[in-house]
XYZ file of C-alpha atoms in Angstrom:
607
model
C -155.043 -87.261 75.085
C -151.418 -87.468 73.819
C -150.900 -85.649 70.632
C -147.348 -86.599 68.853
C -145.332 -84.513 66.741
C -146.457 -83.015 63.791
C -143.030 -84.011 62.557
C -141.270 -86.922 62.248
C -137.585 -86.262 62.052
C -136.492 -90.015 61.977
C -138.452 -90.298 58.735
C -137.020 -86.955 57.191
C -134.976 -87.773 53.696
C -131.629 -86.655 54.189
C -130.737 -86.713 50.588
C -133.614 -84.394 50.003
C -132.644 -82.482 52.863
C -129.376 -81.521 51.702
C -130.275 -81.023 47.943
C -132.997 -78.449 49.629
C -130.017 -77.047 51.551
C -127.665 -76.450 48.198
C -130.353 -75.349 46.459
C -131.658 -72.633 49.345
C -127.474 -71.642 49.436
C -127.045 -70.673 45.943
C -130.506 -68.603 45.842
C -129.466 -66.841 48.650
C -125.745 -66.271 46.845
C -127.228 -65.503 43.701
C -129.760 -63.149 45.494
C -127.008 -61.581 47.037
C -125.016 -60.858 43.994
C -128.171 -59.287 42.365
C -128.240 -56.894 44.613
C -125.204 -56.130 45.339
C -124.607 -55.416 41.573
C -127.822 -53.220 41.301
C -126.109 -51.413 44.332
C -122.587 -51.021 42.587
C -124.181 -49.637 39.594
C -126.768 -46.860 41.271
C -123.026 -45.757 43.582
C -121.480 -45.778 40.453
C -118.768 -47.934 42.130
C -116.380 -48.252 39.107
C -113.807 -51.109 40.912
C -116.730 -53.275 40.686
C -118.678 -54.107 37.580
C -121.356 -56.485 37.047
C -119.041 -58.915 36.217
C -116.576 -58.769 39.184
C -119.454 -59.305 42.237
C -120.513 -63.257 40.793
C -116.309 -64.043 39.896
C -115.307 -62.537 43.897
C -118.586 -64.487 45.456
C -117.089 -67.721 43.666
C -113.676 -67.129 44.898
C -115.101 -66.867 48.445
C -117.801 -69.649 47.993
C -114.761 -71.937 46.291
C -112.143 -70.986 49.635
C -115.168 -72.034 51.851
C -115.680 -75.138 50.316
C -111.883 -76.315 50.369
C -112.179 -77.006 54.151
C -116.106 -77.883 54.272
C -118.636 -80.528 53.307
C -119.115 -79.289 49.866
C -115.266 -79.598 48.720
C -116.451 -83.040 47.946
C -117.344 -82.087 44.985
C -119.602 -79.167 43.117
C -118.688 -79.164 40.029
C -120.456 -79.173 36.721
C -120.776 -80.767 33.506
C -119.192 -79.073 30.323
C -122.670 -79.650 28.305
C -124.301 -77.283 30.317
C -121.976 -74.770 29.529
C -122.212 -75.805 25.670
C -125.695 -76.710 25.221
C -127.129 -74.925 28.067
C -125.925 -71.202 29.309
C -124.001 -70.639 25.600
C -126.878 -69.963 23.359
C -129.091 -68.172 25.089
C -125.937 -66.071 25.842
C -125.446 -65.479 21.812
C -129.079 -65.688 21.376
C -129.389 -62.397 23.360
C -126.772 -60.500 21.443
C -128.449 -60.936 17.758
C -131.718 -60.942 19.273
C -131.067 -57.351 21.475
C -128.642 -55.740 18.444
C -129.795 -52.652 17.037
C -129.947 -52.371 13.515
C -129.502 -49.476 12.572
C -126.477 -48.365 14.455
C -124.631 -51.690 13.338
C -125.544 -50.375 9.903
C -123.617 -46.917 10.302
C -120.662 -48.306 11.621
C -120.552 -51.677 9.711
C -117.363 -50.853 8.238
C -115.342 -50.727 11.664
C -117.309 -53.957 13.183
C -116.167 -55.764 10.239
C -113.031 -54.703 9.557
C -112.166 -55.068 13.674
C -114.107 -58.080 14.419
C -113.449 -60.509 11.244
C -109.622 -58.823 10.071
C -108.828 -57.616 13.777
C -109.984 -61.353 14.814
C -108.038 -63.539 12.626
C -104.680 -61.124 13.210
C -104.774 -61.346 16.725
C -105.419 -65.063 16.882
C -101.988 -65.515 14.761
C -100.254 -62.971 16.389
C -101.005 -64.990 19.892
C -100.890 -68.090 18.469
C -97.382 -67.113 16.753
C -95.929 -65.580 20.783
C -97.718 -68.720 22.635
C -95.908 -71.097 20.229
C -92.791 -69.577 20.676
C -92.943 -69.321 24.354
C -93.707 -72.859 24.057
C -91.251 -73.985 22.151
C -88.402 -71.998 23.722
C -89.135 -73.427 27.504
C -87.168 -70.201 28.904
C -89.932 -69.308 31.211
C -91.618 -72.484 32.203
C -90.817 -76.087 31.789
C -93.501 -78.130 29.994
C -94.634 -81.474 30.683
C -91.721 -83.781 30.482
C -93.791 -86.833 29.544
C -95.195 -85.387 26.284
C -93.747 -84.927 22.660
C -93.604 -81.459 22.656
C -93.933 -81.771 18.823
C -97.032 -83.136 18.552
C -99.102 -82.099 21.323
C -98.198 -78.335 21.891
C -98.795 -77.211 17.934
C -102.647 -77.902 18.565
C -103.236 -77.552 22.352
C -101.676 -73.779 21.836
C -103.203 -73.181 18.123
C -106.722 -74.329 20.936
C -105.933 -71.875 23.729
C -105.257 -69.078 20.964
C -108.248 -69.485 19.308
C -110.359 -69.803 22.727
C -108.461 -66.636 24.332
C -109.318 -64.778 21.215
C -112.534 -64.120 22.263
C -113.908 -60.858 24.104
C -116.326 -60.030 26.119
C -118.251 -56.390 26.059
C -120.123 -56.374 29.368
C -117.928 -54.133 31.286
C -116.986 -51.798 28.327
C -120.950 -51.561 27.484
C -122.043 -50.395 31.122
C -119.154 -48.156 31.088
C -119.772 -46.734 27.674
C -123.280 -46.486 27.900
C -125.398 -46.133 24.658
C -126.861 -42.454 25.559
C -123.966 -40.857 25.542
C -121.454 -42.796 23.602
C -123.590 -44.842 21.138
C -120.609 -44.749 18.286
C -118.440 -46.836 20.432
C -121.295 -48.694 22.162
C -121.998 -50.236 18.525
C -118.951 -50.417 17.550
C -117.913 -52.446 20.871
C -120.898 -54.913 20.636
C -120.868 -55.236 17.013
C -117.531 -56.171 17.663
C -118.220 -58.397 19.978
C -120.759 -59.641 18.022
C -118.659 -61.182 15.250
C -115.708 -62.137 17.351
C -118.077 -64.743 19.037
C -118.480 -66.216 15.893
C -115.102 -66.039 14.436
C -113.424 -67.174 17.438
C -116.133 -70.516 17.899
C -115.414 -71.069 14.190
C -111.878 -71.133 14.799
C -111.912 -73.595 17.791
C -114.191 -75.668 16.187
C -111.629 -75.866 13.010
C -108.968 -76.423 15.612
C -110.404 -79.685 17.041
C -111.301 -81.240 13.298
C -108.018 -80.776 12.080
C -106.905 -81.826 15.105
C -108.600 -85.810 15.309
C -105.977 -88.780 14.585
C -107.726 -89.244 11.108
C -107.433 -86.261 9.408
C -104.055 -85.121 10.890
C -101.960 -82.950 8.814
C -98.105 -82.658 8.267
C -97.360 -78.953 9.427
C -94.812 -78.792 6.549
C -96.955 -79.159 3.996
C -97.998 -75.356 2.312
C -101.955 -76.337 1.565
C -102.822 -77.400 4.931
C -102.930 -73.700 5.844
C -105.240 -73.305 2.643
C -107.458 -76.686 4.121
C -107.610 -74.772 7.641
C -109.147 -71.719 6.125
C -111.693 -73.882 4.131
C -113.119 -75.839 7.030
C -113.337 -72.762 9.091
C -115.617 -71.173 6.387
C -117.443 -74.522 6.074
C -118.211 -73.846 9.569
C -119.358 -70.174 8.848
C -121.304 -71.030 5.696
C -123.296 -73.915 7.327
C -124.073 -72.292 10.231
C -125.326 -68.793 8.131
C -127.732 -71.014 6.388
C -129.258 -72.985 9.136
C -129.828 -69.988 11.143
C -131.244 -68.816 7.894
C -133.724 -71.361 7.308
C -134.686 -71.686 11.081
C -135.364 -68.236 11.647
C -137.264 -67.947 8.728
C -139.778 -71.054 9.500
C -139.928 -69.734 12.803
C -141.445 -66.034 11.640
C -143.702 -68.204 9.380
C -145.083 -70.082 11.630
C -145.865 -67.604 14.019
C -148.846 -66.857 12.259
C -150.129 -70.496 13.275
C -149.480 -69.985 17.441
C -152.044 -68.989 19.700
C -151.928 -65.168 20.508
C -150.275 -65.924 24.143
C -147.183 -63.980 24.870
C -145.693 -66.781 27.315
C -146.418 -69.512 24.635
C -144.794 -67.092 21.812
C -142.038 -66.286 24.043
C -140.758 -70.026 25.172
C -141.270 -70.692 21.287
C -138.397 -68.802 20.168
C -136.096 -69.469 22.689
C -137.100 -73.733 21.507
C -136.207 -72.641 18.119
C -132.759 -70.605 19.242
C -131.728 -74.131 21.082
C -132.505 -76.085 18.009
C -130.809 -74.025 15.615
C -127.683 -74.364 18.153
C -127.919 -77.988 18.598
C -128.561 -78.898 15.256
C -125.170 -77.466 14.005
C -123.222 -78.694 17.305
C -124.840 -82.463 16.579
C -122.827 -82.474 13.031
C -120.079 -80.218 14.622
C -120.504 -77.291 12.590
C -120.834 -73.471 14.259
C -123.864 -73.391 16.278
C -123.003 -69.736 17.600
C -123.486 -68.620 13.887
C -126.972 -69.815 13.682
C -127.966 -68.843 16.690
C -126.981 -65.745 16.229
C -128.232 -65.000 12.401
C -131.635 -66.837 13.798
C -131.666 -64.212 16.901
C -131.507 -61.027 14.395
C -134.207 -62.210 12.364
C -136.426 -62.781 14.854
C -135.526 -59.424 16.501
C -136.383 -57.814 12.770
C -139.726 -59.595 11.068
C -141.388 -61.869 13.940
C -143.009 -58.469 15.613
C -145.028 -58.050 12.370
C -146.221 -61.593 12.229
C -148.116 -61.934 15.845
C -151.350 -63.511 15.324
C -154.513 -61.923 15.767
C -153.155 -58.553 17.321
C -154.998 -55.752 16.173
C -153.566 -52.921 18.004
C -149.552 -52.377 17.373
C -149.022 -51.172 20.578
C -149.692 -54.777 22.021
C -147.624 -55.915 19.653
C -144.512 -53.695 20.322
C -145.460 -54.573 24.181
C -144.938 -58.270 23.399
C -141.839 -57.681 21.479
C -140.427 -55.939 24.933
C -141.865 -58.934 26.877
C -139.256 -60.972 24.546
C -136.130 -59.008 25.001
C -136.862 -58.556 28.670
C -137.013 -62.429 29.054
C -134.077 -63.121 26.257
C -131.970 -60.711 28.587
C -133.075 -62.162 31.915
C -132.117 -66.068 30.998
C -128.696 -64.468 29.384
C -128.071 -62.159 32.807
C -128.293 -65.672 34.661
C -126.462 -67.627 32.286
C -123.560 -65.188 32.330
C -123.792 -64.715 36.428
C -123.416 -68.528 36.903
C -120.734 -68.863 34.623
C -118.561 -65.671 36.228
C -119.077 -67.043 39.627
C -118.123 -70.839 38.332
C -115.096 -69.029 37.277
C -114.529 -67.747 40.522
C -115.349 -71.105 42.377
C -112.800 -72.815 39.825
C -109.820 -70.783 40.539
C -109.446 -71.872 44.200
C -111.467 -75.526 43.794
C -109.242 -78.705 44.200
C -110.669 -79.959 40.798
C -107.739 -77.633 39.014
C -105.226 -76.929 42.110
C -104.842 -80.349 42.729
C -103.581 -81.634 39.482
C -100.319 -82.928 39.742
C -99.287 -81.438 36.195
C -99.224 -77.664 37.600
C -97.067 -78.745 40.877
C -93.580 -76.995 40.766
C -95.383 -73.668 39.854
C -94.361 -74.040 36.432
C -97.534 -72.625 34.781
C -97.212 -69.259 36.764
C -94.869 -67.804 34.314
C -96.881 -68.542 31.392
C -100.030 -66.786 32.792
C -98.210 -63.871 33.488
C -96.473 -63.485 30.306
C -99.434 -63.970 28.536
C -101.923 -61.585 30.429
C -98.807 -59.078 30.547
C -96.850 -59.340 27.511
C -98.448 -61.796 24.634
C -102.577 -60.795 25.018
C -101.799 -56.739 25.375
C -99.312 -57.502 22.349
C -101.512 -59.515 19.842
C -104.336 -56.875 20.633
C -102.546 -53.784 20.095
C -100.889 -55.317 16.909
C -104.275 -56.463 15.795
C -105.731 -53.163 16.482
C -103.337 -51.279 14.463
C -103.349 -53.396 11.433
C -106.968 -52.646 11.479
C -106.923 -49.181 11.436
C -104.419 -48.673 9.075
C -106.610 -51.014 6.758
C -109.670 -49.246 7.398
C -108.048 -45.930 6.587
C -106.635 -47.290 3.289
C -109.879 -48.464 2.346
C -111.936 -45.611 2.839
C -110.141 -42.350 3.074
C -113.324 -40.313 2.923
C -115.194 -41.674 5.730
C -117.667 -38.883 7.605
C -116.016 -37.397 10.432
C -118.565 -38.283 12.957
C -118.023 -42.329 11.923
C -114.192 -41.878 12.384
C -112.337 -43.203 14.755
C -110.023 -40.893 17.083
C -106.828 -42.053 18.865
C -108.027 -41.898 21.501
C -111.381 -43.803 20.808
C -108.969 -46.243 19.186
C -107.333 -46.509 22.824
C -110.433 -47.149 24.835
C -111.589 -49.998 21.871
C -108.001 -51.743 22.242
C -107.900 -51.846 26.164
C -111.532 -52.928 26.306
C -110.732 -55.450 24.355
C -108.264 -56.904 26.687
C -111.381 -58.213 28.597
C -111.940 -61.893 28.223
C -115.552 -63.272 29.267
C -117.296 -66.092 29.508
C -117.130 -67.206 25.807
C -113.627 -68.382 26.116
C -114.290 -70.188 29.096
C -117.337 -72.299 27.767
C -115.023 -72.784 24.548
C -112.471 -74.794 26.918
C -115.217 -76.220 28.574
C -116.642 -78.081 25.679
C -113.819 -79.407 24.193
C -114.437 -82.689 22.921
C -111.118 -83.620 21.017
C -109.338 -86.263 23.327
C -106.455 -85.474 21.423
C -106.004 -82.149 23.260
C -107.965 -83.414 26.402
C -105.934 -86.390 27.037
C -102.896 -84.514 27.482
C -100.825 -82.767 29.895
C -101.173 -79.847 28.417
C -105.231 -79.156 28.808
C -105.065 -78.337 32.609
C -102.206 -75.938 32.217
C -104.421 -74.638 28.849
C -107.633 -74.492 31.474
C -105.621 -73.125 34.410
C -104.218 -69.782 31.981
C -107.808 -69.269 30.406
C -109.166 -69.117 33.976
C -106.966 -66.807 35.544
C -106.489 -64.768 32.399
C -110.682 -64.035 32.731
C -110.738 -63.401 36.502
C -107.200 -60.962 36.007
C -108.736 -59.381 33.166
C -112.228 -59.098 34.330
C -111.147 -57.718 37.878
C -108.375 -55.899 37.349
C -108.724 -54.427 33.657
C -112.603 -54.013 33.863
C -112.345 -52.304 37.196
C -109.743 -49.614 35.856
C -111.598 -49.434 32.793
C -113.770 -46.196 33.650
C -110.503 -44.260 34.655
C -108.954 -44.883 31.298
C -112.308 -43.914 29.337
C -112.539 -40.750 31.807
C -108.723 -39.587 30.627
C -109.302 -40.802 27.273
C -112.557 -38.286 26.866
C -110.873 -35.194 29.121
C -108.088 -35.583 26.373
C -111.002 -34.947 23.766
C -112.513 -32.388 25.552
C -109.525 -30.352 25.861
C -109.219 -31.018 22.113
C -112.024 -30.430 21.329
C -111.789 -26.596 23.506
C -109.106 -25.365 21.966
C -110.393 -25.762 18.336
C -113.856 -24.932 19.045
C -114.962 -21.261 19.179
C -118.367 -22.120 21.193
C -117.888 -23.694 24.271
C -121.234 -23.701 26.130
C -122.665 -26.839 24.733
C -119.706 -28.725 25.685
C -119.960 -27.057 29.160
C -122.996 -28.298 30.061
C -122.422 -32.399 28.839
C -119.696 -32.692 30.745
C -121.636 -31.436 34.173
C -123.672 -34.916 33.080
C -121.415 -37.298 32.311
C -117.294 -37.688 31.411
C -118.216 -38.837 28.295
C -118.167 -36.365 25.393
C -119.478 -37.219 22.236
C -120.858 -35.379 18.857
C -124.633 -37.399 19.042
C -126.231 -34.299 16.624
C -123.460 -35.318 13.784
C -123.250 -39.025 14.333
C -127.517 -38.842 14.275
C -127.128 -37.327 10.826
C -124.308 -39.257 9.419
C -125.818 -42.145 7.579
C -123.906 -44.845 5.324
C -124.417 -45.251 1.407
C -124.659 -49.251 2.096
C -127.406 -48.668 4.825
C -129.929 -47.208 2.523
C -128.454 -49.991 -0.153
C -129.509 -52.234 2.186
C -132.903 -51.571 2.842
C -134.261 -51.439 -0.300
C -133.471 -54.573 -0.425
C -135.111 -55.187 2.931
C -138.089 -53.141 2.144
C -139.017 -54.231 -1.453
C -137.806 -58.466 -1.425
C -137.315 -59.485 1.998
C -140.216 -57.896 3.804
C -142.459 -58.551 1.653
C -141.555 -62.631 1.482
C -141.422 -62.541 5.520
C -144.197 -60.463 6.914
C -147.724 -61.527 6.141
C -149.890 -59.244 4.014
C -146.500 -56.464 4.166
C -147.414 -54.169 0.837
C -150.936 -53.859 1.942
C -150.168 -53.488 6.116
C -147.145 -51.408 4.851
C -148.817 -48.030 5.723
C -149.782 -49.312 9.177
C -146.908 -50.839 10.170
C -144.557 -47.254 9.331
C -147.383 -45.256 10.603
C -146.901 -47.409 13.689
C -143.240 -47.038 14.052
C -143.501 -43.112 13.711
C -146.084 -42.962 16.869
C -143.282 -45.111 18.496
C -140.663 -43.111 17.417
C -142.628 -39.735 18.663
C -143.478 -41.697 21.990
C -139.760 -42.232 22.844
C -139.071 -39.145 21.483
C -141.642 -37.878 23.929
C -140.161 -39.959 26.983
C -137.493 -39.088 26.375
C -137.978 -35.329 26.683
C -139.732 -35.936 29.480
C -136.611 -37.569 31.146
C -134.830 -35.113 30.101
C -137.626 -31.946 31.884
C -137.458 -34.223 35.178
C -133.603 -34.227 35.463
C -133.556 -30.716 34.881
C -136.208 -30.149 37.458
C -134.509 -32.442 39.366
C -131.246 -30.310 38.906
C -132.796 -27.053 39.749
C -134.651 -28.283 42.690
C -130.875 -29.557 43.934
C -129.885 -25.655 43.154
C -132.205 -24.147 45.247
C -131.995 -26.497 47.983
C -127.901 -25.617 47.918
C -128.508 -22.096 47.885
C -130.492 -22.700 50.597
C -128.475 -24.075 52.958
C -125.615 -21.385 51.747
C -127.880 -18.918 52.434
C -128.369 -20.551 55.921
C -124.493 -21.326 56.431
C -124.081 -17.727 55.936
C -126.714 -16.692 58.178
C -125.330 -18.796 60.585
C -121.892 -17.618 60.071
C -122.634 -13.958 60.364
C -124.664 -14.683 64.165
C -121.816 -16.254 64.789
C -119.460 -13.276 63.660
C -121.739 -11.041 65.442
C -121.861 -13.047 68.673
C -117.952 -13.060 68.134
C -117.421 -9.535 68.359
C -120.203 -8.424 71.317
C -118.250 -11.143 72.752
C -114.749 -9.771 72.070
C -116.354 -5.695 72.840
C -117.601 -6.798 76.447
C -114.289 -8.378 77.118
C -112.380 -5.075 76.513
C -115.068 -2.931 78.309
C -114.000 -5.709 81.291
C -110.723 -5.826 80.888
C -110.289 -2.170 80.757
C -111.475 -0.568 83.897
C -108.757 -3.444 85.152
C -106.222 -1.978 83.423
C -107.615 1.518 84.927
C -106.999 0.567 88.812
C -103.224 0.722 88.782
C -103.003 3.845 87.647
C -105.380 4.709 89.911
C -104.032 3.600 92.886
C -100.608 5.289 92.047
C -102.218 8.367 91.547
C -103.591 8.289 95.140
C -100.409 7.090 96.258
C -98.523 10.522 95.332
């Protein structure tokens, strides 16, 4: 009896076979670069950040795939940067923000991300235009009207390069030890996503054929500024209204954490989409629907008795908000990589003669470190007019002011999903949008690489500046001693714990006695259950905490014993050897001298 094959390989699909192949690649690359980033951050290998492993795996995948099957073409529609990896991306900052820090240093995340914002996209738009205009450094595409085009494909790439992204400075400045400029930073960050999408959205309205402007005219700048708070406005109140039917409704869902879960991020999409469909700002909604969900939903879980199940399920939702944003992110860096060296941008005939080189440069040396520091500045010296007596454990230092203007530097992948969906064909139809996507790409993977990687060295001498400050004015030195045996990073957590803002108590009363009470089902008379369960939460981290802090200590003296130890058994070792040394060294002389005794010897028998 003849049994055949069990498979068929004539039969096999090959379409199916290779779409199994891509798809088995890029887990395994994407498995890879999980890894290898858990392993860079447990070696605390500060060259590469979580950002840098997916953007140098896309450069390699993209220098592969020049020569191989695949350079046929991988590449990737703009929606599914826009409607796809974007949201869930802002979803997971307004969703993950903590409250009450962004309430005690509200002052500098507004004054830096909304005044610092706006200053630094005219101060680059203003040095881009310029550089444009003057054609010193690079010669621009001969076959365009240089009036026309370049005014709004560089007032575009200002507004998109605008944007920065906190990644890198977070997991540098982590929020144990520094959590004044860890709030600050993604607070920050926070509202520059919003200002910046706001502004590129303006950009490409004012931008179509019908509603073109003459630039000489002195309202139009007036116009601009009303359309981009259009934007704002309409996107504050339909992440208003959605996150508030979605805490209401919760109430109606079945009790399932999965179902509850997949729920809000439906409601986060539609918020997004719903503004993008009538082109208003869909990362303001997103993001004003994120932080109310973060605040009221956890009250409003149906048919939870215990509040520990319910503060278990609110985890369950930030774990799974920050696992879909950790992918998004990782895909885009390591499209970013893949784009730099793919034919789809290298191959354009526009960027031949190397002509977009010295614009890159200029602006990732000169124009970007320029507009920031400038930026920077302005805000601080507004912030210090404005409130003089600010608590010293809320101010900003020089050299805190240092470490927030070169982390800033850092562009992400906001800027890059900006220039992705771009949907004016007045800027895409030109000559000028590959030389506008070429800078934004290699401005993220210079910046990313090269700024991010040297970004712990500059914290590190920006905090052993304070601490020799900090030494020489203080009398007691011991406490300061032992923090910096833990960690570079030196910062007063006992003061800024105690400092508190006059608007943050302004501002929940209001939370606590009108918006509470319309949100949260049954609030005034669950209101002694629900702060008697926050204060056993508050002890249990408090308690974790200490325990943490009891292991690490054990851990520490553990380490000290086994060191003294093997000291104690180096200098056991050292002192046998001695020993062995000098019996050595004695029996040589006790040799060596009866040798030296025969000639004397023999000459005495000789006379």
């Amino acid at each position: 009896m003849v049994f055949g094959s069990p498979v068929n390989f004539q039969e096999i699909n090959e379409e199916a076979l290779v779409t199994g192949g891509i798809v088995m690649v890029f887990a395994l690359i994407f498995g890879t670069i999980a890894i290898l980033q858990t392993y860079c951050e447990h070696h605390h290998i500060s060259v590469m950040r979580e950002a840098s492993v997916p953007i140098l795996f896309g450069l390699f995948f993209g220098l592969i795939t020049i020569l191989g099957y695949f350079s046929q073409g991988i590449y990737f529609d703009s929606r599914i940067f826009s409607f796809a990896l974007l949201p869930i991306i802002v979803f997971k900052e307004g969703y993950c923000l903590n409250k009450q820090h962004f309430m005690k240093n509200y002052f500098y995340v507004l004054i830096y991300g909304i005044f610092g914002t706006i200053v630094q996209f005219l101060i680059s738009f203003g040095l881009t235009q310029s550089l444009v205009s003057s054609s010193i450094f690079w010669s621009p595409p001969e076959d365009q009207k240089q009036d026309d085009y370049s005014f709004f494909a560089t007032m575009f790439f200002s507004a998109c390069i605008t944007s920065k992204d906190s990644a890198v400075s977070l997991s540098v400045l982590e929020f144990e030890h520094a959590p004044k400029l860890h709030s600050i930073i993604f607070g920050e960050q926070i509202i520059n996503d919003v200002i910046v999408f706001a502004l590129s959205s303006t950009t490409q309205r004012y931008n179509n054929e019908n509603v073109r402007f003459e630039r000489d005219n002195w309202y139009n700048f007036l116009i601009f500024i009303a359309l981009t708070l259009a934007q704002l406005l309409v996107g504050l109140i339909v992440g208003l209204l959605t996150g508030n039917s979605t805490i209401l409704i919760f109430r109606c869902i079945s009790e399932h954490s999965s179902v509850l879960t997949i729920f809000t991020i439906y409601c986060a999409y539609f918020a997004f989409s719903f503004c993008e469909a009538f082109d208003f700002c869909g990362v303001m909604a997103v993001l004003i629907c994120g932080i109310m969900m973060s605040h009221y939903q956890t009250y409003n879980l149906p048919k939870l008795s215990a509040n520990s199940s319910k503060y278990k399920i609110n985890r369950l939702f930030r774990i799974t908000v920050k696992a879909l944003a950790y992918a998004s992110e990782t895909f885009i860096y390591f499209y970013i990589g893949f784009a730099v060296t793919a034919t789809e941008i290298n191959n354009q005939d526009y960027l031949k003669g190397f002509t977009v080189y010295p614009f890159v440069l200029l602006q990732f040396f000169v124009i970007q470190p320029m507009a920031r520091f400038l930026s920077m500045l302005l805000s601080q010296m507004l912030a210090i007019l404005i409130q003089k007596d600010q608590k010293h454990a809320l101010k900003i230092n020089l050299y805190e002011f240092l470490i927030l203007c070169y982390s800033g530097l850092i562009k992400g992948v906001i800027a890059y999903a900006l220039i992705c969906e771009v949907d004016s064909e007045f800027v895409k139809s030109t000559h000028y949008y590959p030389y506008i996507n070429f800078a934004t790409l290699y401005l993220i993977f210079g910046t990313t690489l090269f700024i991010g990687g040297s970004l712990k060295y500059v914290t590190e001498w920006a905090y052993s500046r304070m601490d020799q400050q900090h030494l020489t004015e203080s009398s007691d030195n011991s406490g300061i001693k032992s923090n910096l045996k833990q960690t570079f990073i030196r910062e007063d957590i006992k003061a800024y714990e105690s400092a508190t803002q006059n608007k943050q108590k302004w501002f929940k009363n209001i939370d606590e006695n009108y918006i509470k009470p319309f949100l949260i089902y049954n609030y005034l008379e669950r209101k002694q259950d629900i702060l008697t369960a926050k204060k056993l939460k508050k002890n249990k981290h408090a308690m974790e905490k200490q325990l943490e802090e009891e292991m690490q200590m054990y851990e520490e003296s553990v380490r000290e014993r086994r060191e003294k130890q093997e000291m104690k058994k180096m200098a056991k070792k050292s002192k046998l050897t001695n020993l062995e040394l000098d019996s050595g060294a004695e029996e040589e002389e006790e040799e060596e001298s009866p040798k030296n005794n025969h000639p004397h010897e023999n000459q005495n028998n000789h006379h």
